[in-house]
XYZ file of C-alpha atoms in Angstrom:
213
model
C -8.438 -9.898 22.760
C -8.517 -8.785 19.147
C -5.287 -7.478 17.644
C -5.374 -3.802 16.814
C -4.777 -3.023 13.167
C -4.403 0.197 11.268
C -5.350 0.915 7.671
C -2.625 2.516 5.582
C -3.675 5.959 4.421
C -2.346 7.664 1.289
C 0.334 10.335 1.485
C -0.786 13.840 2.333
C -1.028 16.374 -0.540
C 2.250 18.021 0.481
C 4.069 14.689 0.087
C 4.339 13.899 3.792
C 3.199 10.556 5.170
C -0.017 10.305 7.149
C 0.066 9.059 10.737
C -1.385 5.729 9.637
C 1.426 5.265 7.095
C 4.018 5.959 9.764
C 2.208 3.530 12.033
C 2.358 0.829 9.358
C 6.102 1.346 8.970
C 6.633 1.180 12.715
C 4.605 -2.021 12.897
C 6.695 -3.569 10.109
C 9.913 -2.522 11.857
C 8.625 -4.038 15.087
C 7.777 -7.307 13.361
C 11.225 -7.440 11.728
C 12.877 -6.829 15.088
C 10.809 -9.551 16.744
C 11.796 -12.014 14.008
C 15.465 -11.183 14.544
C 15.296 -11.626 18.316
C 13.159 -14.768 18.134
C 15.528 -16.340 15.593
C 18.470 -15.744 17.920
C 17.080 -16.234 21.430
C 14.152 -18.572 20.946
C 10.650 -18.414 22.380
C 11.635 -18.600 26.045
C 14.435 -16.050 25.710
C 12.601 -13.441 23.644
C 11.774 -10.345 25.702
C 9.816 -7.295 24.671
C 12.643 -5.072 25.887
C 15.050 -6.749 23.455
C 12.592 -6.371 20.596
C 12.032 -2.717 21.447
C 15.770 -2.078 21.487
C 16.253 -3.592 18.029
C 13.186 -1.767 16.677
C 14.363 1.493 18.301
C 11.068 2.165 20.042
C 10.005 2.331 23.672
C 8.919 -1.061 25.009
C 5.479 0.147 26.212
C 4.734 1.337 22.662
C 4.632 -2.291 21.535
C 1.255 -2.678 23.197
C -0.213 -0.175 20.764
C 0.384 -2.727 17.993
C 0.128 -6.055 19.840
C -1.834 -6.886 23.003
C 0.920 -9.179 24.282
C 4.321 -10.708 23.654
C 2.575 -13.903 22.564
C 0.502 -12.100 19.925
C 3.658 -10.584 18.447
C 5.459 -13.929 18.356
C 2.419 -15.592 16.801
C 2.474 -13.024 14.002
C 6.193 -13.569 13.421
C 5.953 -17.336 13.024
C 2.838 -17.127 10.846
C 4.540 -14.568 8.603
C 7.710 -16.633 8.528
C 5.957 -19.868 7.626
C 4.165 -18.128 4.763
C 7.436 -16.645 3.538
C 9.082 -20.079 3.478
C 6.293 -21.499 1.339
C 6.294 -18.492 -0.979
C 10.085 -18.561 -1.380
C 10.182 -22.259 -2.264
C 7.268 -21.891 -4.660
C 9.017 -18.973 -6.357
C 12.317 -20.825 -6.734
C 10.696 -23.931 -8.195
C 8.436 -21.843 -10.439
C 11.473 -20.126 -11.951
C 13.013 -23.416 -13.120
C 12.686 -24.217 -16.838
C 9.897 -26.526 -17.930
C 11.050 -30.107 -17.975
C 13.671 -29.696 -15.251
C 14.479 -33.246 -14.041
C 13.074 -34.237 -10.627
C 16.559 -34.576 -9.118
C 17.464 -31.043 -10.199
C 14.201 -29.689 -8.775
C 14.964 -31.423 -5.496
C 18.471 -29.955 -5.466
C 16.991 -26.505 -6.074
C 14.600 -27.001 -3.146
C 17.493 -27.940 -0.857
C 19.324 -24.757 -1.824
C 16.157 -22.675 -1.444
C 15.542 -23.812 2.119
C 19.135 -23.550 3.307
C 19.795 -20.174 1.740
C 16.491 -18.814 3.012
C 16.824 -19.969 6.603
C 20.570 -19.375 6.964
C 21.164 -16.240 4.941
C 18.053 -14.440 3.740
C 15.347 -14.449 6.382
C 15.178 -13.984 10.144
C 11.525 -15.009 9.809
C 12.392 -18.410 8.320
C 15.034 -18.976 10.982
C 12.540 -18.038 13.697
C 10.029 -20.559 12.354
C 12.516 -23.398 12.028
C 13.886 -22.870 15.520
C 10.618 -22.246 17.354
C 7.533 -23.607 15.595
C 7.602 -26.924 17.453
C 8.129 -25.226 20.818
C 5.134 -22.914 20.714
C 1.801 -23.606 22.401
C -0.889 -24.720 19.980
C -2.765 -21.426 20.051
C 0.377 -19.564 18.958
C 1.339 -21.921 16.152
C -2.017 -22.709 14.524
C -1.660 -20.236 11.637
C 1.957 -21.214 11.094
C 1.110 -24.924 11.037
C -1.263 -24.395 8.110
C 1.533 -22.808 6.074
C 4.050 -25.433 7.185
C 1.670 -28.188 6.066
C 1.509 -26.605 2.609
C 5.301 -26.326 2.601
C 5.601 -30.029 3.361
C 3.155 -30.797 0.562
C 5.556 -29.173 -1.895
C 8.354 -31.399 -0.639
C 6.078 -34.436 -0.780
C 5.461 -33.681 -4.448
C 9.194 -33.401 -5.130
C 9.841 -36.851 -3.645
C 6.853 -38.338 -5.463
C 8.134 -36.942 -8.765
C 11.519 -38.539 -8.092
C 9.751 -41.828 -7.367
C 7.604 -41.610 -10.503
C 10.732 -41.079 -12.590
C 12.246 -44.310 -11.237
C 14.927 -42.385 -9.354
C 13.980 -43.303 -5.794
C 15.639 -46.292 -4.160
C 13.158 -49.134 -3.543
C 14.200 -49.389 0.111
C 13.393 -45.725 0.809
C 9.895 -44.998 2.066
C 8.975 -41.637 0.480
C 7.332 -40.257 3.613
C 10.141 -41.282 5.954
C 12.748 -40.064 3.492
C 11.049 -36.685 3.245
C 10.855 -36.221 7.004
C 14.516 -37.173 7.446
C 15.487 -34.636 4.800
C 13.395 -31.900 6.405
C 14.818 -32.703 9.826
C 18.406 -32.458 8.646
C 17.817 -29.199 6.771
C 15.993 -27.660 9.732
C 18.736 -28.651 12.153
C 21.274 -26.713 10.116
C 20.190 -23.458 11.782
C 21.474 -24.824 15.102
C 25.053 -25.385 13.998
C 25.834 -23.445 10.840
C 28.180 -20.505 11.280
C 29.435 -18.404 8.346
C 32.866 -18.333 9.988
C 33.065 -22.127 9.649
C 32.605 -22.134 5.893
C 30.825 -20.555 2.968
C 27.125 -21.249 2.660
C 27.606 -22.430 -0.937
C 29.799 -25.264 0.336
C 27.185 -26.282 2.911
C 24.489 -26.276 0.226
C 26.609 -28.375 -2.143
C 27.316 -30.986 0.530
C 23.639 -31.155 1.501
C 22.559 -31.593 -2.112
C 25.123 -34.329 -2.677
C 24.254 -36.281 0.462
C 20.476 -36.023 -0.034
C 20.491 -37.037 -3.682
C 22.966 -39.849 -3.028
C 20.838 -41.238 -0.211
C 17.620 -41.184 -2.245
C 18.613 -42.393 -5.686
C 19.546 -45.955 -6.698
């Protein structure tokens, strides 16, 4: 069943929003609420009633925007995966030209941890749920995740090309171990157990120490 979409109309002459504009805002609020619930309760525990409560709308109204719970979750993880790629690309793009490979890798570690732990319910929802979703719900997200992994592959390759990768570390295996450890952080990190800056610093230290000669 095709997902219903609404074009965003311009504001009315008297300055009030059109119905389509209000609909777009409601849809965005619904998607934000779904990301929050999915990041906290996971795929199996996410209910439309919980999403409706967070979004402050009636649960049946969700079906105006999404045909099913699965369609809404699919949109959340696809949006989240794209946001992860865009955030990492933005962080790395802001670094000065000539930034050493190790410093770029450290920046990538901070970008992922800060994004998934502090900045984005969408990123947290992706990290916690992408591997648990049926294939038809994760196809769009997997394309974005593959591009995200390509960025990390390039970071490790640059470290290798600069002679800063240990000879006993396989680049592909090293990358997957790094990604696994960073992703797992969402399962245990709690702001009450320590500042996020400290967690980031420890992760950067351990990762760079394990990779470099």
